[in-house]
Amino acid sequence: MRPYLQKAGPAGLCLLLLVLATSGAAQAAVQSLEPRLLSPAPVGLNSLIFTYVYSSGDVILGNSIPLEGTKARLNSVAAIYIRSIGILGKAGRLTVVVPLANGKWSGEFSGVDTSTTRTGFGDPVVGIGMGFVGTPALRARNMATFRPGTMLGGGLRVSIPIGQYDSSKFFNLGTNRWLFTPGIAAMRYVGRWGFEAQLRATFSTTNSEFYGNTEVGQEPLVGFQFHVEYTFKRGLWAAASFGQSFGGATVVDGESQGNDQTNNRFALTLDYPLGKAWSVKGAYTGGISTRYGGDFNTYALGFQHHWGGM
């Protein structure tokens, strides 16, 4: 057992559970398994997306922690705004995500139920991305003749710590720390098929106001993912995805806990057009193996409205 847990007793044991449960924010940033990050879109196109997400599963703690039945369930809705832009003649994208969630965490310590529920806003996320190779900034009138080949691009997402957070509570929807996730992606279209690879890393600041006057941080979490996509017709496509993460060990009061999140996940996505201006997207994400952290099944359903880009 870790030294800080020996000192803290039951509170320290619960602390490790909480750190692992809330570190899912960094894992989600790295392994959100989003295909088509480099999909061509005309400059000036706006997308407003309303998404419902349901996640449930276990929090993996390790055999040395005498906590049983550690589970989490999260219902969330998010408003997402995306605008396609041009940057130095290359296609770019601005993204803003505002989540509202209801979360329930449960677990038993020495036969005592530690269940709790939180409802409120999570940490919003802002992002910017741009293409480097094979991604010219085009207007809608030029998109019909554009034939994408090999594309390379990158971007940065920032999670802003203004979500619901109370240092007197064990569980929170906000993380009370900044998360920075840079990434690069490469994509190749071959006929109706698309093959995409992404590499991301999440770096975080330290939460100096964690429960029990404790300072909590996280080592860098690195993840790569692969996507295979097929386009049936304009606007109708499906994708199968795989992601693997490394690192992300919890740091408590300056001491690494050695609980690297060497986890892998898979996802299935389907996007279906509803006329010219609307579409619906469904996705499922599940775990293949989880060493530490959240082992969740996630279902997402989003309605997207598009305008502009003429």
Short mmCIF file of C-alpha atoms in Angstrom, two decimals:
data_model
loop_
_atom_site.label_atom_id
_atom_site.label_comp_id
_atom_site.label_asym_id
_atom_site.label_seq_id
_atom_site.Cartn_x
_atom_site.Cartn_y
_atom_site.Cartn_z
CA MET A 1 0.00 0.00 0.00
CA ARG A 2 1.25 3.49 -0.82
CA PRO A 3 2.71 5.50 2.12
CA TYR A 4 0.15 8.31 1.85
CA LEU A 5 -2.65 5.72 2.06
CA GLN A 6 -1.16 4.25 5.22
CA LYS A 7 -1.18 7.70 6.79
CA ALA A 8 -4.63 8.70 5.61
CA GLY A 9 -6.54 5.49 6.37
CA PRO A 10 -10.06 5.25 4.89
CA ALA A 11 -9.94 8.83 3.56
CA GLY A 12 -6.74 8.05 1.69
CA LEU A 13 -8.23 4.90 0.21
CA CYS A 14 -11.21 6.85 -1.04
CA LEU A 15 -8.81 9.47 -2.37
CA LEU A 16 -7.19 7.01 -4.75
CA LEU A 17 -10.62 5.95 -6.00
CA LEU A 18 -11.50 9.57 -6.64
CA VAL A 19 -8.27 10.38 -8.39
CA LEU A 20 -8.69 7.43 -10.73
CA ALA A 21 -12.34 8.21 -11.37
CA THR A 22 -11.77 11.89 -12.15
CA SER A 23 -8.61 11.26 -14.18
CA GLY A 24 -11.01 10.01 -16.84
CA ALA A 25 -11.14 13.60 -18.11
CA ALA A 26 -7.58 13.28 -19.36
CA GLN A 27 -8.21 9.79 -20.70
CA ALA A 28 -11.31 11.03 -22.52
CA ALA A 29 -9.29 13.82 -24.14
CA VAL A 30 -6.68 11.38 -25.41
CA GLN A 31 -8.97 8.47 -26.35
CA SER A 32 -12.23 10.06 -27.45
CA LEU A 33 -11.90 8.01 -30.68
CA GLU A 34 -13.13 10.65 -33.10
CA PRO A 35 -12.79 9.69 -36.76
CA ARG A 36 -12.60 12.22 -39.59
CA LEU A 37 -10.71 14.96 -37.80
CA LEU A 38 -9.30 15.94 -41.21
CA SER A 39 -12.50 15.47 -43.19
CA PRO A 40 -12.73 18.25 -45.83
CA ALA A 41 -15.28 21.01 -45.13
CA PRO A 42 -15.84 24.34 -46.90
CA VAL A 43 -14.57 27.52 -45.23
CA GLY A 44 -17.38 29.27 -43.38
CA LEU A 45 -19.37 26.11 -42.62
CA ASN A 46 -20.93 26.16 -39.14
CA SER A 47 -22.11 23.09 -37.23
CA LEU A 48 -24.17 23.08 -34.04
CA ILE A 49 -24.37 19.66 -32.40
CA PHE A 50 -26.49 18.55 -29.46
CA THR A 51 -25.20 15.27 -28.08
CA TYR A 52 -26.45 12.90 -25.38
CA VAL A 53 -23.86 10.55 -23.86
CA TYR A 54 -24.38 7.70 -21.42
CA SER A 55 -21.35 6.07 -19.80
CA SER A 56 -21.23 3.35 -17.17
CA GLY A 57 -18.65 0.93 -15.87
CA ASP A 58 -16.08 0.08 -13.25
CA VAL A 59 -13.19 2.02 -11.78
CA ILE A 60 -10.13 -0.27 -11.69
CA LEU A 61 -8.14 0.26 -8.49
CA GLY A 62 -5.82 -2.72 -8.10
CA ASN A 63 -5.87 -5.59 -5.61
CA SER A 64 -4.20 -3.63 -2.77
CA ILE A 65 -7.20 -1.31 -2.34
CA PRO A 66 -9.99 -2.76 -0.10
CA LEU A 67 -12.82 -1.00 -1.91
CA GLU A 68 -15.53 -3.07 -3.57
CA GLY A 69 -18.10 -2.41 -6.26
CA THR A 70 -16.44 0.80 -7.44
CA LYS A 71 -18.62 1.95 -10.30
CA ALA A 72 -19.54 5.16 -12.07
CA ARG A 73 -22.51 6.17 -14.20
CA LEU A 74 -22.69 9.41 -16.17
CA ASN A 75 -25.50 10.97 -18.17
CA SER A 76 -24.44 14.09 -20.03
CA VAL A 77 -25.61 16.45 -22.72
CA ALA A 78 -23.29 18.76 -24.58
CA ALA A 79 -23.67 21.67 -26.96
CA ILE A 80 -20.86 21.67 -29.52
CA TYR A 81 -20.11 24.45 -31.99
CA ILE A 82 -17.70 23.91 -34.88
CA ARG A 83 -16.67 26.46 -37.52
CA SER A 84 -14.52 25.70 -40.52
CA ILE A 85 -11.94 28.42 -41.21
CA GLY A 86 -8.94 29.10 -43.41
CA ILE A 87 -5.46 29.50 -41.87
CA LEU A 88 -2.62 30.52 -44.21
CA GLY A 89 -4.47 28.97 -47.12
CA LYS A 90 -5.06 25.68 -45.27
CA ALA A 91 -8.33 24.30 -43.91
CA GLY A 92 -8.83 24.84 -40.17
CA ARG A 93 -11.44 24.25 -37.53
CA LEU A 94 -12.56 25.96 -34.31
CA THR A 95 -14.43 23.92 -31.69
CA VAL A 96 -16.25 24.80 -28.46
CA VAL A 97 -17.81 22.14 -26.19
CA VAL A 98 -20.03 22.95 -23.19
CA PRO A 99 -21.10 19.84 -21.18
CA LEU A 100 -23.86 19.42 -18.59
CA ALA A 101 -23.78 16.17 -16.65
CA ASN A 102 -25.33 14.03 -13.97
CA GLY A 103 -22.87 11.60 -12.41
CA LYS A 104 -23.25 8.85 -9.84
CA TRP A 105 -20.32 7.10 -8.20
CA SER A 106 -20.66 4.08 -5.92
CA GLY A 107 -18.45 1.79 -3.92
CA GLU A 108 -18.28 0.05 -0.54
CA PHE A 109 -15.54 0.50 2.03
CA SER A 110 -15.76 -2.00 4.92
CA GLY A 111 -19.39 -2.64 4.02
CA VAL A 112 -20.33 1.06 4.06
CA ASP A 113 -22.06 2.46 0.97
CA THR A 114 -20.16 5.49 -0.37
CA SER A 115 -22.58 6.33 -3.23
CA THR A 116 -22.98 9.96 -4.22
CA THR A 117 -24.52 11.95 -7.09
CA ARG A 118 -23.56 15.24 -8.72
CA THR A 119 -25.39 17.36 -11.31
CA GLY A 120 -24.00 20.45 -13.03
CA PHE A 121 -21.67 21.77 -15.70
CA GLY A 122 -18.42 20.01 -16.50
CA ASP A 123 -15.28 21.72 -17.77
CA PRO A 124 -15.80 23.32 -21.21
CA VAL A 125 -13.32 22.57 -23.98
CA VAL A 126 -12.05 24.85 -26.74
CA GLY A 127 -9.96 23.66 -29.66
CA ILE A 128 -8.26 24.76 -32.84
CA GLY A 129 -6.93 22.58 -35.63
CA MET A 130 -5.52 23.02 -39.12
CA GLY A 131 -4.23 20.97 -42.00
CA PHE A 132 -0.60 21.02 -43.07
CA VAL A 133 -0.57 18.85 -46.21
CA GLY A 134 -3.33 18.07 -48.70
CA THR A 135 -5.92 20.29 -46.98
CA PRO A 136 -6.47 23.49 -48.99
CA ALA A 137 -8.99 26.02 -47.69
CA LEU A 138 -11.87 25.74 -50.16
CA ARG A 139 -15.25 27.35 -50.66
CA ALA A 140 -18.35 25.20 -51.19
CA ARG A 141 -18.29 25.82 -54.95
CA ASN A 142 -14.87 24.18 -55.15
CA MET A 143 -15.61 21.19 -52.92
CA ALA A 144 -17.44 19.23 -55.65
CA THR A 145 -14.27 18.88 -57.72
CA PHE A 146 -11.86 18.37 -54.80
CA ARG A 147 -10.51 14.82 -54.51
CA PRO A 148 -8.75 14.33 -51.16
CA GLY A 149 -5.69 12.11 -51.08
CA THR A 150 -3.16 12.00 -48.26
CA MET A 151 -3.76 14.63 -45.57
CA LEU A 152 -1.73 15.67 -42.53
CA GLY A 153 -2.80 18.08 -39.80
CA GLY A 154 -2.70 18.89 -36.11
CA GLY A 155 -4.36 20.87 -33.37
CA LEU A 156 -4.72 21.72 -29.70
CA ARG A 157 -7.61 21.29 -27.27
CA VAL A 158 -7.80 23.01 -23.89
CA SER A 159 -10.10 21.98 -21.03
CA ILE A 160 -10.93 25.06 -18.92
CA PRO A 161 -11.39 24.34 -15.18
CA ILE A 162 -14.62 26.24 -14.53
CA GLY A 163 -16.95 23.27 -14.19
CA GLN A 164 -18.72 22.35 -10.96
CA TYR A 165 -16.11 21.80 -8.26
CA ASP A 166 -16.23 21.78 -4.46
CA SER A 167 -13.02 20.91 -2.59
CA SER A 168 -15.09 19.71 0.38
CA LYS A 169 -16.65 16.96 -1.77
CA PHE A 170 -15.08 13.66 -2.78
CA PHE A 171 -16.63 13.54 -6.26
CA ASN A 172 -16.88 16.45 -8.71
CA LEU A 173 -17.84 16.99 -12.33
CA GLY A 174 -15.05 19.53 -12.86
CA THR A 175 -11.36 18.70 -12.46
CA ASN A 176 -10.11 22.04 -11.09
CA ARG A 177 -7.05 21.77 -13.34
CA TRP A 178 -6.21 22.79 -16.89
CA LEU A 179 -5.80 20.04 -19.48
CA PHE A 180 -3.84 20.66 -22.70
CA THR A 181 -4.13 18.08 -25.49
CA PRO A 182 -2.02 18.62 -28.62
CA GLY A 183 -2.29 16.10 -31.42
CA ILE A 184 -1.43 15.26 -35.00
CA ALA A 185 -3.39 13.21 -37.53
CA ALA A 186 -2.80 11.66 -40.94
CA MET A 187 -5.54 10.45 -43.29
CA ARG A 188 -5.62 8.74 -46.66
CA TYR A 189 -8.66 8.24 -48.89
CA VAL A 190 -8.71 5.31 -51.32
CA GLY A 191 -11.97 5.36 -53.21
CA ARG A 192 -14.79 5.14 -50.68
CA TRP A 193 -12.42 3.99 -47.94
CA GLY A 194 -10.60 6.25 -45.49
CA PHE A 195 -7.67 5.29 -43.25
CA GLU A 196 -6.73 7.60 -40.40
CA ALA A 197 -4.11 7.61 -37.64
CA GLN A 198 -3.94 10.05 -34.72
CA LEU A 199 -1.41 10.69 -31.96
CA ARG A 200 -2.37 12.76 -28.91
CA ALA A 201 -0.93 13.64 -25.51
CA THR A 202 -2.60 15.30 -22.53
CA PHE A 203 -0.66 17.49 -20.09
CA SER A 204 -2.32 18.86 -16.97
CA THR A 205 -1.71 21.40 -14.26
CA THR A 206 -1.98 20.47 -10.57
CA ASN A 207 -5.15 20.61 -8.50
CA SER A 208 -3.97 22.12 -5.22
CA GLU A 209 -7.49 22.08 -3.74
CA PHE A 210 -8.28 18.38 -3.83
CA TYR A 211 -10.31 16.82 -1.02
CA GLY A 212 -8.47 16.62 2.28
CA ASN A 213 -6.03 19.46 1.56
CA THR A 214 -4.20 17.28 -0.94
CA GLU A 215 -2.37 18.33 -4.11
CA VAL A 216 -3.15 16.08 -7.05
CA GLY A 217 -1.70 16.03 -10.56
CA GLN A 218 -1.14 13.60 -13.40
CA GLU A 219 1.82 12.60 -15.50
CA PRO A 220 1.45 13.05 -19.28
CA LEU A 221 -1.00 10.65 -20.88
CA VAL A 222 -0.18 9.62 -24.45
CA GLY A 223 -2.54 7.87 -26.83
CA PHE A 224 -2.70 6.76 -30.45
CA GLN A 225 -5.73 5.67 -32.42
CA PHE A 226 -6.59 4.22 -35.82
CA HIS A 227 -9.79 4.55 -37.83
CA VAL A 228 -11.10 2.73 -40.89
CA GLU A 229 -14.00 4.51 -42.57
CA TYR A 230 -16.35 3.80 -45.44
CA THR A 231 -18.54 6.33 -47.26
CA PHE A 232 -21.76 4.86 -48.64
CA LYS A 233 -22.88 8.11 -50.23
CA ARG A 234 -22.50 11.83 -49.59
CA GLY A 235 -23.08 12.40 -45.86
CA LEU A 236 -23.58 8.71 -44.99
CA TRP A 237 -20.53 6.99 -43.55
CA ALA A 238 -19.43 4.49 -40.90
CA ALA A 239 -16.17 3.94 -39.03
CA ALA A 240 -14.48 1.38 -36.82
CA SER A 241 -11.83 2.70 -34.41
CA PHE A 242 -9.15 1.46 -32.00
CA GLY A 243 -7.23 3.47 -29.40
CA GLN A 244 -4.37 2.73 -26.98
CA SER A 245 -3.13 4.93 -24.12
CA PHE A 246 0.07 4.98 -22.06
CA GLY A 247 1.18 6.81 -18.92
CA GLY A 248 -1.04 9.22 -17.00
CA ALA A 249 0.01 8.04 -13.54
CA THR A 250 -1.51 9.97 -10.64
CA VAL A 251 0.78 12.30 -8.68
CA VAL A 252 -0.28 12.92 -5.05
CA ASP A 253 1.61 15.58 -3.08
CA GLY A 254 4.48 15.31 -5.55
CA GLU A 255 4.73 11.50 -5.43
CA SER A 256 3.88 9.39 -8.48
CA GLN A 257 1.55 6.50 -7.64
CA GLY A 258 2.77 4.31 -10.50
CA ASN A 259 -0.77 3.61 -11.76
CA ASP A 260 -0.09 4.10 -15.48
CA GLN A 261 -3.25 3.86 -17.57
CA THR A 262 -2.14 1.32 -20.18
CA ASN A 263 -5.63 0.87 -21.59
CA ASN A 264 -7.13 0.19 -25.01
CA ARG A 265 -10.58 0.83 -26.43
CA PHE A 266 -12.62 0.41 -29.61
CA ALA A 267 -15.51 2.33 -31.14
CA LEU A 268 -18.14 2.08 -33.88
CA THR A 269 -19.61 5.23 -35.47
CA LEU A 270 -22.42 5.85 -37.96
CA ASP A 271 -23.34 9.24 -39.45
CA TYR A 272 -26.65 9.50 -41.32
CA PRO A 273 -27.86 12.59 -43.22
CA LEU A 274 -31.34 14.03 -42.57
CA GLY A 275 -31.67 16.33 -45.55
CA LYS A 276 -29.17 19.02 -46.54
CA ALA A 277 -28.85 20.81 -43.21
CA TRP A 278 -29.27 18.05 -40.62
CA SER A 279 -27.64 14.76 -39.74
CA VAL A 280 -27.65 12.30 -36.87
CA LYS A 281 -24.60 10.49 -35.50
CA GLY A 282 -24.54 7.45 -33.22
CA ALA A 283 -21.48 5.90 -31.59
CA TYR A 284 -20.52 3.15 -29.17
CA THR A 285 -17.20 2.97 -27.33
CA GLY A 286 -16.08 0.03 -25.18
CA GLY A 287 -12.97 -1.18 -23.42
CA ILE A 288 -10.79 -4.09 -24.56
CA SER A 289 -8.51 -4.06 -21.52
CA THR A 290 -8.07 -1.60 -18.64
CA ARG A 291 -5.21 -1.62 -16.16
CA TYR A 292 -6.19 1.40 -14.02
CA GLY A 293 -8.89 4.04 -14.28
CA GLY A 294 -12.32 3.95 -15.88
CA ASP A 295 -13.43 0.84 -17.77
CA PHE A 296 -16.60 2.25 -19.34
CA ASN A 297 -19.14 1.45 -22.01
CA THR A 298 -20.26 4.67 -23.69
CA TYR A 299 -23.22 5.33 -25.97
CA ALA A 300 -23.60 8.64 -27.79
CA LEU A 301 -26.34 10.11 -29.97
CA GLY A 302 -25.98 13.52 -31.58
CA PHE A 303 -28.09 15.72 -33.84
CA GLN A 304 -26.14 18.10 -36.05
CA HIS A 305 -27.31 21.23 -37.86
CA HIS A 306 -25.10 22.75 -40.56
CA TRP A 307 -25.26 26.18 -42.23
CA GLY A 308 -23.04 28.60 -44.13
CA GLY A 309 -19.99 27.67 -46.13
CA MET A 310 -21.28 29.03 -49.44
#
